[in-house]
PDB file of C-alpha atoms in Angstrom:
ATOM      1  CA  MET A   1      84.728 180.305  95.344  1.00 46.00           C
ATOM      2  CA  SER A   2      86.797 181.397  92.324  1.00 53.00           C
ATOM      3  CA  LEU A   3      85.090 182.068  89.000  1.00 56.00           C
ATOM      4  CA  GLY A   4      84.356 179.467  86.593  1.00 63.00           C
ATOM      5  CA  ARG A   5      84.142 176.987  89.024  1.00 71.00           C
ATOM      6  CA  LEU A   6      80.651 175.214  89.669  1.00 63.00           C
ATOM      7  CA  PRO A   7      80.412 174.458  93.405  1.00 63.00           C
ATOM      8  CA  PRO A   8      81.155 171.157  94.558  1.00 68.00           C
ATOM      9  CA  PRO A   9      78.067 168.251  94.541  1.00 68.00           C
ATOM     10  CA  LYS A  10      76.472 167.958  97.793  1.00 87.00           C
ATOM     11  CA  THR A  11      77.046 164.825  99.387  1.00 85.00           C
ATOM     12  CA  HIS A  12      73.786 163.547  99.511  1.00 84.00           C
ATOM     13  CA  GLN A  13      73.404 163.889  95.308  1.00 89.00           C
ATOM     14  CA  VAL A  14      76.364 162.108  95.464  1.00 89.00           C
ATOM     15  CA  ILE A  15      75.111 158.942  98.028  1.00 89.00           C
ATOM     16  CA  ASN A  16      72.036 159.198  96.075  1.00 91.00           C
ATOM     17  CA  GLU A  17      73.531 158.478  92.564  1.00 93.00           C
ATOM     18  CA  TYR A  18      75.771 155.829  94.391  1.00 94.00           C
ATOM     19  CA  ARG A  19      72.649 154.109  95.020  1.00 95.00           C
ATOM     20  CA  ARG A  20      71.285 154.764  91.799  1.00 96.00           C
ATOM     21  CA  VAL A  21      74.095 153.178  90.330  1.00 97.00           C
ATOM     22  CA  VAL A  22      74.604 150.192  92.646  1.00 97.00           C
ATOM     23  CA  ALA A  23      70.831 149.276  92.444  1.00 96.00           C
ATOM     24  CA  SER A  24      71.262 149.347  88.173  1.00 97.00           C
ATOM     25  CA  ILE A  25      74.147 146.990  88.326  1.00 97.00           C
ATOM     26  CA  LYS A  26      72.169 144.637  90.729  1.00 96.00           C
ATOM     27  CA  GLN A  27      69.547 144.598  88.423  1.00 96.00           C
ATOM     28  CA  GLY A  28      71.637 143.788  85.851  1.00 96.00           C
ATOM     29  CA  GLN A  29      73.175 141.390  87.515  1.00 97.00           C
ATOM     30  CA  ASP A  30      69.894 139.663  88.213  1.00 96.00           C
ATOM     31  CA  SER A  31      69.060 139.534  84.543  1.00 96.00           C
ATOM     32  CA  LEU A  32      72.633 138.125  83.805  1.00 97.00           C
ATOM     33  CA  ASN A  33      71.669 135.462  85.815  1.00 97.00           C
ATOM     34  CA  ARG A  34      68.235 134.941  84.492  1.00 97.00           C
ATOM     35  CA  LEU A  35      69.314 134.582  81.298  1.00 97.00           C
ATOM     36  CA  LYS A  36      71.787 132.003  82.140  1.00 97.00           C
ATOM     37  CA  VAL A  37      69.283 129.734  83.587  1.00 97.00           C
ATOM     38  CA  GLU A  38      67.422 129.951  80.342  1.00 97.00           C
ATOM     39  CA  TYR A  39      70.063 128.870  78.183  1.00 97.00           C
ATOM     40  CA  ASN A  40      71.190 126.411  80.496  1.00 97.00           C
ATOM     41  CA  GLU A  41      67.384 124.942  80.162  1.00 97.00           C
ATOM     42  CA  LEU A  42      67.940 125.337  76.327  1.00 96.00           C
ATOM     43  CA  GLU A  43      70.962 123.600  76.156  1.00 97.00           C
ATOM     44  CA  HIS A  44      69.819 120.753  78.271  1.00 96.00           C
ATOM     45  CA  LEU A  45      66.543 120.352  75.986  1.00 94.00           C
ATOM     46  CA  ALA A  46      68.858 120.469  73.027  1.00 92.00           C
ATOM     47  CA  ARG A  47      71.031 117.628  74.032  1.00 93.00           C
ATOM     48  CA  GLN A  48      67.676 115.703  74.865  1.00 93.00           C
ATOM     49  CA  ILE A  49      66.578 116.242  71.115  1.00 87.00           C
ATOM     50  CA  ASP A  50      69.418 115.361  69.776  1.00 87.00           C
ATOM     51  CA  GLN A  51      69.900 112.262  71.359  1.00 89.00           C
ATOM     52  CA  ALA A  52      65.969 111.310  70.963  1.00 86.00           C
ATOM     53  CA  LEU A  53      67.133 111.936  67.020  1.00 81.00           C
ATOM     54  CA  ALA A  54      69.954 109.412  67.601  1.00 82.00           C
ATOM     55  CA  THR A  55      67.300 107.071  68.139  1.00 84.00           C
ATOM     56  CA  ILE A  56      65.182 107.248  64.849  1.00 78.00           C
ATOM     57  CA  PRO A  57      66.016 105.800  61.600  1.00 78.00           C
ATOM     58  CA  PHE A  58      67.872 107.854  59.168  1.00 73.00           C
ATOM     59  CA  THR A  59      65.224 108.698  57.097  1.00 77.00           C
ATOM     60  CA  ASP A  60      62.384 108.984  59.624  1.00 79.00           C
ATOM     61  CA  ARG A  61      65.500 111.194  61.393  1.00 75.00           C
ATOM     62  CA  GLN A  62      65.502 113.815  58.351  1.00 82.00           C
ATOM     63  CA  LYS A  63      61.519 114.168  58.646  1.00 83.00           C
ATOM     64  CA  ALA A  64      61.994 114.268  62.302  1.00 82.00           C
ATOM     65  CA  LYS A  65      64.403 117.480  62.114  1.00 81.00           C
ATOM     66  CA  ARG A  66      62.047 119.181  59.212  1.00 83.00           C
ATOM     67  CA  LEU A  67      58.914 118.880  61.672  1.00 82.00           C
ATOM     68  CA  ILE A  68      61.403 120.117  64.663  1.00 83.00           C
ATOM     69  CA  GLU A  69      62.721 123.263  62.593  1.00 86.00           C
ATOM     70  CA  GLU A  70      59.263 123.921  61.342  1.00 83.00           C
ATOM     71  CA  TYR A  71      57.872 124.297  65.115  1.00 75.00           C
TER      72      TYR A  71
END
């Protein structure tokens, strides 16, 4: 071994680090997928609220929007 150079990492250390990185990526993908599902559900609810508000007379609609914002 020459001076100033570190020995190469052991194979099992590299494999363990690779597995840790892959597991972290999978966990991140799972979290992202859960957020996408929640976002889609909230977007659907928002559309339903907008559709329901459209059926309410204008003055009552303003009151309903205020109540929704307070909630």
